CSV table of C-alpha atoms in Angstrom, one decimal:
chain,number,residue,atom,x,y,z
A,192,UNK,CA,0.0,0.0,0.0
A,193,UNK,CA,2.8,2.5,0.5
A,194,UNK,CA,4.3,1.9,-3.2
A,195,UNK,CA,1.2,2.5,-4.1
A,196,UNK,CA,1.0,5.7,-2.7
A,197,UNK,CA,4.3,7.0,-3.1
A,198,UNK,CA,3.9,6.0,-7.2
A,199,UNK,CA,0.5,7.5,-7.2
A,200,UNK,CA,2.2,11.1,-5.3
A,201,UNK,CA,5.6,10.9,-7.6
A,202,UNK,CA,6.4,12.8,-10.6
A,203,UNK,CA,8.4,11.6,-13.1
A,204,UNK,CA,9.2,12.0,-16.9
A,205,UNK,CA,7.3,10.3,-19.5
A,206,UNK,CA,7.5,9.6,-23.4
A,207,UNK,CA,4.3,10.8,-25.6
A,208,UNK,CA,4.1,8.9,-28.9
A,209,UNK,CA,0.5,10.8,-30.3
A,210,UNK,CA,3.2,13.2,-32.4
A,211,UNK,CA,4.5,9.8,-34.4
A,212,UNK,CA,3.4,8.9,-37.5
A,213,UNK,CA,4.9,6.0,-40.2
A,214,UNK,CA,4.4,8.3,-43.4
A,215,UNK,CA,7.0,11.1,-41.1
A,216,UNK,CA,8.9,8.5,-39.4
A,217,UNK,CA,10.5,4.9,-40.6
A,218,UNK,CA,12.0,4.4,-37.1
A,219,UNK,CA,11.5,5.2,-33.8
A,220,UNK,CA,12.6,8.9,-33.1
A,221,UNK,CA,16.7,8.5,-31.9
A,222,UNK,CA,15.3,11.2,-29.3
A,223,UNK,CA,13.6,7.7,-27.9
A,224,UNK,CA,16.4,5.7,-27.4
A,225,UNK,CA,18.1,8.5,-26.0
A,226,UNK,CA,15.3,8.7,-23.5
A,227,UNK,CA,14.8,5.3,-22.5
A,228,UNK,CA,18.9,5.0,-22.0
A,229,UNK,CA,18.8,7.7,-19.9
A,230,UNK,CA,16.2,6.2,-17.4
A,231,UNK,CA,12.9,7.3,-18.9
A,232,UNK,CA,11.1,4.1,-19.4
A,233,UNK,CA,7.2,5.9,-18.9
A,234,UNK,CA,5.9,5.2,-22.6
A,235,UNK,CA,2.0,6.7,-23.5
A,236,UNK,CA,0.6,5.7,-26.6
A,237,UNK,CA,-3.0,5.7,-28.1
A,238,UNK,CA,-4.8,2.7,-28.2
A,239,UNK,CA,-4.1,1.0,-31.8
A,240,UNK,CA,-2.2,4.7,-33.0
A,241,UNK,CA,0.7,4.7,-35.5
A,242,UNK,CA,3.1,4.8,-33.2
A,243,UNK,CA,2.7,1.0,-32.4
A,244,UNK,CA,4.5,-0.1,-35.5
A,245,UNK,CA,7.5,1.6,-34.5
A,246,UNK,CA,7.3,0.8,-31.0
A,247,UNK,CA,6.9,-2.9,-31.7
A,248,UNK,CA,9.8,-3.0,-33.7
A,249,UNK,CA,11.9,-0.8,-31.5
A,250,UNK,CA,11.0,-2.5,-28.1
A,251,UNK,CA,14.2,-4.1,-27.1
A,252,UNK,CA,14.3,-3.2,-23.2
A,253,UNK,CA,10.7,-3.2,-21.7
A,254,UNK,CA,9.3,0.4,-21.3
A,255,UNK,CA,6.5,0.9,-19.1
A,256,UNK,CA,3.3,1.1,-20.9
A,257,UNK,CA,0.7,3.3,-20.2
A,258,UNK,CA,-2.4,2.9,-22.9
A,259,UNK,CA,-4.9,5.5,-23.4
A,260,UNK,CA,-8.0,3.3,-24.4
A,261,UNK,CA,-11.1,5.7,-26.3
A,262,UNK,CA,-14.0,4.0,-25.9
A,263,UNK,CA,-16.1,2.6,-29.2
A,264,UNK,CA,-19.0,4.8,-29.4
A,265,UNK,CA,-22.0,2.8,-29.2
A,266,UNK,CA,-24.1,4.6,-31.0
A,267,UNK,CA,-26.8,4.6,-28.4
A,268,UNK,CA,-27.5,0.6,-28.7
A,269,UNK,CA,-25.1,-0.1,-25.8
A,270,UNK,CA,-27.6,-0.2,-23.0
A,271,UNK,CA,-29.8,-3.1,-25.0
A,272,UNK,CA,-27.1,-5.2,-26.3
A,273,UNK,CA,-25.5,-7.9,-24.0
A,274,UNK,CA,-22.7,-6.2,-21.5
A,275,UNK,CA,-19.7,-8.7,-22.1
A,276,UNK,CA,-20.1,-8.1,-25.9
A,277,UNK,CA,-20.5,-3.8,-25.3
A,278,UNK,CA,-17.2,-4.2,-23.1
A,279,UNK,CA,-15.1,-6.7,-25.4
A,280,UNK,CA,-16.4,-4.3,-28.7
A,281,UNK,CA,-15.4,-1.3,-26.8
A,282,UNK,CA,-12.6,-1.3,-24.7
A,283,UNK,CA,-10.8,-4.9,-24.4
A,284,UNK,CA,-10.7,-5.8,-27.9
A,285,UNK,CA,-8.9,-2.5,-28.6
A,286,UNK,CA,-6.4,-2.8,-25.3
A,287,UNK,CA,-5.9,-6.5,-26.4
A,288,UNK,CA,-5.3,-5.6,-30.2
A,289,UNK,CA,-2.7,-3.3,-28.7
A,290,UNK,CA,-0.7,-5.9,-26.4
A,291,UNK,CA,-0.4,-7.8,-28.9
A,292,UNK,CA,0.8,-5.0,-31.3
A,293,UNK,CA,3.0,-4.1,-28.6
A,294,UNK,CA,4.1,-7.8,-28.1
A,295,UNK,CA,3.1,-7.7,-24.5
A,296,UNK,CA,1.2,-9.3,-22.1
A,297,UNK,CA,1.2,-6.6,-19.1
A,298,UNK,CA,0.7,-3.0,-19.5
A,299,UNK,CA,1.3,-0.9,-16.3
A,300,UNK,CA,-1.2,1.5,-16.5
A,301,UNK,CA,-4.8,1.3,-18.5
A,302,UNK,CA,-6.6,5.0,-18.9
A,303,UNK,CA,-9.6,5.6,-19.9
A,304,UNK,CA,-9.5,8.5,-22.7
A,305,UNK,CA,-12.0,10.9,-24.5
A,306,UNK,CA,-10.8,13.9,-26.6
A,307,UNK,CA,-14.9,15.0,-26.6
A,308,UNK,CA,-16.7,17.9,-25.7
A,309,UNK,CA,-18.8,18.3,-22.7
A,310,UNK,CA,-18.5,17.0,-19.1
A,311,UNK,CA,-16.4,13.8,-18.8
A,312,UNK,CA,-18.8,11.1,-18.6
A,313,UNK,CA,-18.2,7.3,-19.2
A,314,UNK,CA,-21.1,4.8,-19.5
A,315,UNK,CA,-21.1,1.7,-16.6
A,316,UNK,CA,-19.8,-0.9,-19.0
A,317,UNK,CA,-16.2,0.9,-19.8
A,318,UNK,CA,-15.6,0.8,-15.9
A,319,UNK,CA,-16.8,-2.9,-15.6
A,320,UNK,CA,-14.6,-3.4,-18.6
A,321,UNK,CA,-11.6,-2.0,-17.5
A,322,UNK,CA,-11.8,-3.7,-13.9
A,323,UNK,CA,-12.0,-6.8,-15.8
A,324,UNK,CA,-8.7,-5.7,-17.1
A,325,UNK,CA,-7.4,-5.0,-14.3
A,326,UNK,CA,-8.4,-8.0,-12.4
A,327,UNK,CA,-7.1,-10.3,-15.2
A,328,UNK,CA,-4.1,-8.7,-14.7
A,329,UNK,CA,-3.6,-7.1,-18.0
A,330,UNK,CA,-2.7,-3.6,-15.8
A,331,UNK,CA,-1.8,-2.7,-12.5
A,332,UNK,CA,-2.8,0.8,-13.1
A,333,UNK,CA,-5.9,3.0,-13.9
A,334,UNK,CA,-6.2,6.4,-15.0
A,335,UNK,CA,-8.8,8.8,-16.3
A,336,UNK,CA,-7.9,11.0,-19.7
A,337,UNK,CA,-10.2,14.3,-20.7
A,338,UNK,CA,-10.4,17.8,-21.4
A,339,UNK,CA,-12.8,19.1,-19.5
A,340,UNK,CA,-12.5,17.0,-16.4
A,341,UNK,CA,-13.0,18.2,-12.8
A,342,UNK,CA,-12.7,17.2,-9.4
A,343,UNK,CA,-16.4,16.1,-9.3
A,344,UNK,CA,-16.1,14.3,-12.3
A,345,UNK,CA,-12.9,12.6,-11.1
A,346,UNK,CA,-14.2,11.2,-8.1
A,347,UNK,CA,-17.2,10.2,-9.3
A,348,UNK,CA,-14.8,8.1,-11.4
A,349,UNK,CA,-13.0,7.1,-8.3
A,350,UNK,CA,-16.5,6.1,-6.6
A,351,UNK,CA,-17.1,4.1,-9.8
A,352,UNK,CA,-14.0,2.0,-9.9
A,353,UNK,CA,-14.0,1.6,-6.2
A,354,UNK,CA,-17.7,0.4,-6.4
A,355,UNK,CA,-16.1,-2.5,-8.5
A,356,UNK,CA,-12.8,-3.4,-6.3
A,357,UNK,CA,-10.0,-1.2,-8.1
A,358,UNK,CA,-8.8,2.1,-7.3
A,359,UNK,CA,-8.1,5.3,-9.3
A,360,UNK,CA,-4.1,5.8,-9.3
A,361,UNK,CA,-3.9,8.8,-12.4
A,362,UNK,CA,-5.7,11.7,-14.2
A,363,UNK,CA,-4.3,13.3,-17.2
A,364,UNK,CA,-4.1,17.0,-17.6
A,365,UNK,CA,-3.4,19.4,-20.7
A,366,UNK,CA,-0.6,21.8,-18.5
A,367,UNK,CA,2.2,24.4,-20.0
A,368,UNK,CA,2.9,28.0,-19.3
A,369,UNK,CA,0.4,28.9,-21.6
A,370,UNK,CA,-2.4,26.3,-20.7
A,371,UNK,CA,-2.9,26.9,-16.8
A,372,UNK,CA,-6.2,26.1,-16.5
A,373,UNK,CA,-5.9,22.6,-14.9
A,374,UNK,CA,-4.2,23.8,-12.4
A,375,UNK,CA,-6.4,23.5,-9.6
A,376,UNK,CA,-7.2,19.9,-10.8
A,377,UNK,CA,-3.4,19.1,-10.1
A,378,UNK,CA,-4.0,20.6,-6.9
A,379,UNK,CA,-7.2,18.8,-5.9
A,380,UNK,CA,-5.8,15.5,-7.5
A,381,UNK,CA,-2.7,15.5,-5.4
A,382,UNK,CA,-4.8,16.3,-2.6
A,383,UNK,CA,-6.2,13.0,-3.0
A,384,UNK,CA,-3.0,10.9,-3.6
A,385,UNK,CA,-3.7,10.5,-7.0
A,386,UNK,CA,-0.7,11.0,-9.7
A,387,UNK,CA,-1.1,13.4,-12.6
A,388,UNK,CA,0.2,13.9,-16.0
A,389,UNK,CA,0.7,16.3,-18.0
A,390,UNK,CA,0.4,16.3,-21.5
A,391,UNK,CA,1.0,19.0,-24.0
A,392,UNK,CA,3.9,20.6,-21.6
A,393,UNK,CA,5.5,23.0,-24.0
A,394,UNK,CA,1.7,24.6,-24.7
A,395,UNK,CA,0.9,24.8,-28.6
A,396,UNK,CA,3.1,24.4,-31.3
A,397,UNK,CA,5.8,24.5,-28.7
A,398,UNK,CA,5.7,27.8,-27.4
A,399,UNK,CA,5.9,27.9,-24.1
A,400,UNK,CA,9.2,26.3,-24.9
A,401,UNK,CA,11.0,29.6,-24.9
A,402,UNK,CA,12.4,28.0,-28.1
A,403,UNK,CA,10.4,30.1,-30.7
A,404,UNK,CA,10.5,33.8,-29.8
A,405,UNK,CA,10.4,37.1,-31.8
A,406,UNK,CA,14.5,37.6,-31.2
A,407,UNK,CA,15.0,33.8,-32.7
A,408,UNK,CA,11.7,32.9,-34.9
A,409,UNK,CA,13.6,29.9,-36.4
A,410,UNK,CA,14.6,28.2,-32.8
A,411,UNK,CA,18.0,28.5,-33.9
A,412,UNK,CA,17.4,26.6,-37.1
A,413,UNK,CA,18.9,27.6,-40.4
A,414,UNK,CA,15.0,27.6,-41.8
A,415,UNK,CA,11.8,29.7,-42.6
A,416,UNK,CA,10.4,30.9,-39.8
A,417,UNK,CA,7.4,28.8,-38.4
A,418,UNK,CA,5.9,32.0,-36.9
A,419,UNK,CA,5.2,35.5,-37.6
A,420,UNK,CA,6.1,38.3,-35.3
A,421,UNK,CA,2.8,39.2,-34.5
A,422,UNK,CA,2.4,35.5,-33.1
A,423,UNK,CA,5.6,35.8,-30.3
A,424,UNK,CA,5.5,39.4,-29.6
A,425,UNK,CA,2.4,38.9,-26.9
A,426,UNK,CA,4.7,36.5,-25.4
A,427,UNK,CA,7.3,38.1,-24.7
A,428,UNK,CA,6.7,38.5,-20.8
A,429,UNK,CA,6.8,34.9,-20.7
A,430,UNK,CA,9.3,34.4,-23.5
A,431,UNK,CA,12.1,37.0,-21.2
A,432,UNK,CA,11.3,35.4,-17.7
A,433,UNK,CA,11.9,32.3,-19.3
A,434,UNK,CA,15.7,33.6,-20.4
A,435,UNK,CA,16.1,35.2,-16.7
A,436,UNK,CA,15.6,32.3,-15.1
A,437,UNK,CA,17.9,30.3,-17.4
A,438,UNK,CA,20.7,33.0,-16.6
A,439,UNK,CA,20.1,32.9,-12.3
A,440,UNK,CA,19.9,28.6,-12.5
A,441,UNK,CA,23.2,28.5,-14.6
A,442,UNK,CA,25.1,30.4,-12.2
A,443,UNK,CA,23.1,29.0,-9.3
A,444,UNK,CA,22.8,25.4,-10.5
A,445,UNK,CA,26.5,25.3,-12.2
A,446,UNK,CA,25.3,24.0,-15.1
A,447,UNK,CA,25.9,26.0,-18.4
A,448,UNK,CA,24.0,24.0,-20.4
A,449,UNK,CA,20.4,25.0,-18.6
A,450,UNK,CA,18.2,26.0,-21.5
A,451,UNK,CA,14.8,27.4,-21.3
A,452,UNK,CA,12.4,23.7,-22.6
A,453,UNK,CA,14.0,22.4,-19.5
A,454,UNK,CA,12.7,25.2,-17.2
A,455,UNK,CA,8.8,25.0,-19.0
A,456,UNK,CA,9.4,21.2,-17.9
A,457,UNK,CA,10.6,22.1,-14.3
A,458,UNK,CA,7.4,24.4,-13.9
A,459,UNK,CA,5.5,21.5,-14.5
A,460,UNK,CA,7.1,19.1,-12.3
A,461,UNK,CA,7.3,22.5,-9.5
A,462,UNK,CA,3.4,22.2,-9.9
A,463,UNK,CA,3.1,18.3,-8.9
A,464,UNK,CA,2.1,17.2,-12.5
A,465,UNK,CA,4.6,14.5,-14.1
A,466,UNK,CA,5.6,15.9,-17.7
A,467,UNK,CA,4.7,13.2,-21.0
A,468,UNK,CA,7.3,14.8,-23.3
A,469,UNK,CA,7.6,14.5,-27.0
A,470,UNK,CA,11.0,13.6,-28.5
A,471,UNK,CA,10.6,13.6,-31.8
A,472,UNK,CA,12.6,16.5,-31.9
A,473,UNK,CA,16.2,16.3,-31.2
A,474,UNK,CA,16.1,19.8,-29.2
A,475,UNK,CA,13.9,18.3,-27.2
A,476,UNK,CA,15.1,15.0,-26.9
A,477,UNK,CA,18.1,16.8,-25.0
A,478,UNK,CA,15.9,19.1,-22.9
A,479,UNK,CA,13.9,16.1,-22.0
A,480,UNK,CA,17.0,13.4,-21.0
A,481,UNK,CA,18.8,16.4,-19.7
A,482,UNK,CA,15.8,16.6,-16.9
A,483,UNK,CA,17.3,13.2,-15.6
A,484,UNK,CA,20.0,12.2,-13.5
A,485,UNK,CA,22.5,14.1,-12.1
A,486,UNK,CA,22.5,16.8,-14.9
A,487,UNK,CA,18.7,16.8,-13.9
A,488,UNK,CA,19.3,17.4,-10.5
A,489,UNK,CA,18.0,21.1,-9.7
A,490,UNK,CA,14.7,22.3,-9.2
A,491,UNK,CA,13.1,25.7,-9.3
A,492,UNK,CA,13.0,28.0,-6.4
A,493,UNK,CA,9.8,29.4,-5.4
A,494,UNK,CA,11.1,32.9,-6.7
A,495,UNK,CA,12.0,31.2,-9.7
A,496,UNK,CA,8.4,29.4,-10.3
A,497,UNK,CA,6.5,32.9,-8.9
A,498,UNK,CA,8.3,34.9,-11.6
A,499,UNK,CA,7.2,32.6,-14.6
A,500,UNK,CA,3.6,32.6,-13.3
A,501,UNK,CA,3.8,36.5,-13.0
A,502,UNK,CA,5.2,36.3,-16.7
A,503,UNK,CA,2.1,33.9,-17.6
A,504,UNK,CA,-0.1,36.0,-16.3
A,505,UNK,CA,0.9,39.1,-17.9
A,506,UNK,CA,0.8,36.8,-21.4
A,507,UNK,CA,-2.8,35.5,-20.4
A,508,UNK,CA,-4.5,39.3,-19.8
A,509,UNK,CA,-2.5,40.3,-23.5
A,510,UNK,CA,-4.2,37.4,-24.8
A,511,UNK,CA,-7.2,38.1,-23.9
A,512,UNK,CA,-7.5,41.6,-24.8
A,513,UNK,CA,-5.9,41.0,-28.1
């Protein structure tokens, strides 16, 4: 019971796949192997995605799988046909297609996932199906994946799995610099000893990176520009604390190589959500593996965090008034 709880309060640095595609990649990203060599072995993918191919023929040392499982829609026939059939249809036979893409028999954590509008609601047969799961032993996790879920909502997803003799153990969040919003989630969710994750860490097409700004359009790269001025000049509140704080944790930390995409992944971590990073990148393949070990061993100081919040503030009120 107390690994339990001390995996469910921990944050740690994960791998997100939903940015890899066959027709863009032929291999794994090398950003991946870096990753896994350097101790990240958390691996998110989407339920029978793209990214299994590669995975499949890439998994040489055994990651840590966590599977985000949509739900079929049922098309509103799922409360008159028979249960075992709605749950297989919906949720097992896609978890099971993806094992056995995977080449698995054990995933660690199964989630239940919705990209859909509205409040997060799941019908009773996905929870009976992925208890099954779980009492089979096909996971020793559960999680809950969607936009617009809340406290209430989470619990009464806690009630629901608890109701059937498993536990909640993770939420997924969307949480950068510029998407604060689950914030308070992460709070209450911690609150009650539950892990979160956060996807989409750098915020939109990367920009709360510090990466992309209107002093260096082309992150450094010998390229066109991906963005126009009048996109990064509202951001650069955020954009400069971002540079200040790289400048005080290189002198404070001793480590020259500090670059801002580490620091938007320490404000995450500094918030109690566990970043899923991308790696498809090689920039951030390095800000991601640099996060771990001993080169990863500093943290932001509560000055440090208040003064990107400040910055994220100011960038929010621009926003909204532009």
């Amino acid at each position: 019971q107390k690994l339990i709880q001390k995996q469910r309060s921990a944050t740690e640095l994960g791998i997100c796949t939903r940015e890899w595609h066959p027709e863009i990649f032929d291999d794994v990203p090398q950003g991946y192997r870096d990753a896994l060599e350097s101790g990240i072995d958390l691996v998110d993918v989407l339920a029978n995605s793209d990214a299994l191919k590669l995975l499949a023929d890439a998994t040489k040392s055994q990651p840590r799988f966590c599977v985000r499982v949509a739900p079929k829609p049922t098309l509103g026939i799922g409360y008159v046909l028979n249960k075992n059939l709605v749950m297989h249809l919906t949720v097992l036979s896609p978890l099971q297609q993806t094992m056995k893409r995977l080449n698995v028999g054990y995933i660690e954590t199964l989630t239940i996932h919705s990209d859909g509008q509205g409040r997060m609601h799941f019908p009773f047969w996905v929870y009976d199906a992925v208890v099954e799961a779980y009492q089979k032993g096909l996971c020793s996790r559960i999680g809950i994946s969607h936009p617009n879920a809340d406290i209430k909502t989470v619990m009464q997803a806690k009630q629901e799995l608890e109701k059937r003799g498993a536990t909640l153990s993770c939420v997924f969040v969307n949480l950068s610099l510029l998407e604060r919003e689950a914030l308070q989630l992460v709070q209450d969710c911690r609150a009650e000893g539950l892990q979160v994750f956060a996807t989409n860490v750098l915020g939109p097409d990367e920009l709360a990176s510090g990466r992309y700004t209107a002093a260096n359009p082309t992150g450094g790269e010998i390229s066109v520009p991906r963005f126009t001025l009048s996109q990064l000049m509202p951001l650069r509140p955020l954009h400069q604390a971002l540079e200040d704080v790289v400048k005080g944790l290189r002198i404070r930390a001793e480590k020259p190589e500090i670059n801002t995409t580490q620091v938007a992944l320490q404000w995450v971590v500094s918030k109690g959500a566990s970043p899923l990073c991308d790696v498809t990148t090689e920039a951030n393949a390095k800000a991601v593996t640099a996060c771990t070990g001993e080169d990863g061993n500093w943290k932001l100081t509560p000055d440090e965090e208040a003064m990107l919040d400040a910055a994220a503030d100011e960038v929010a009120k621009s926003r909204r008034r532009w």
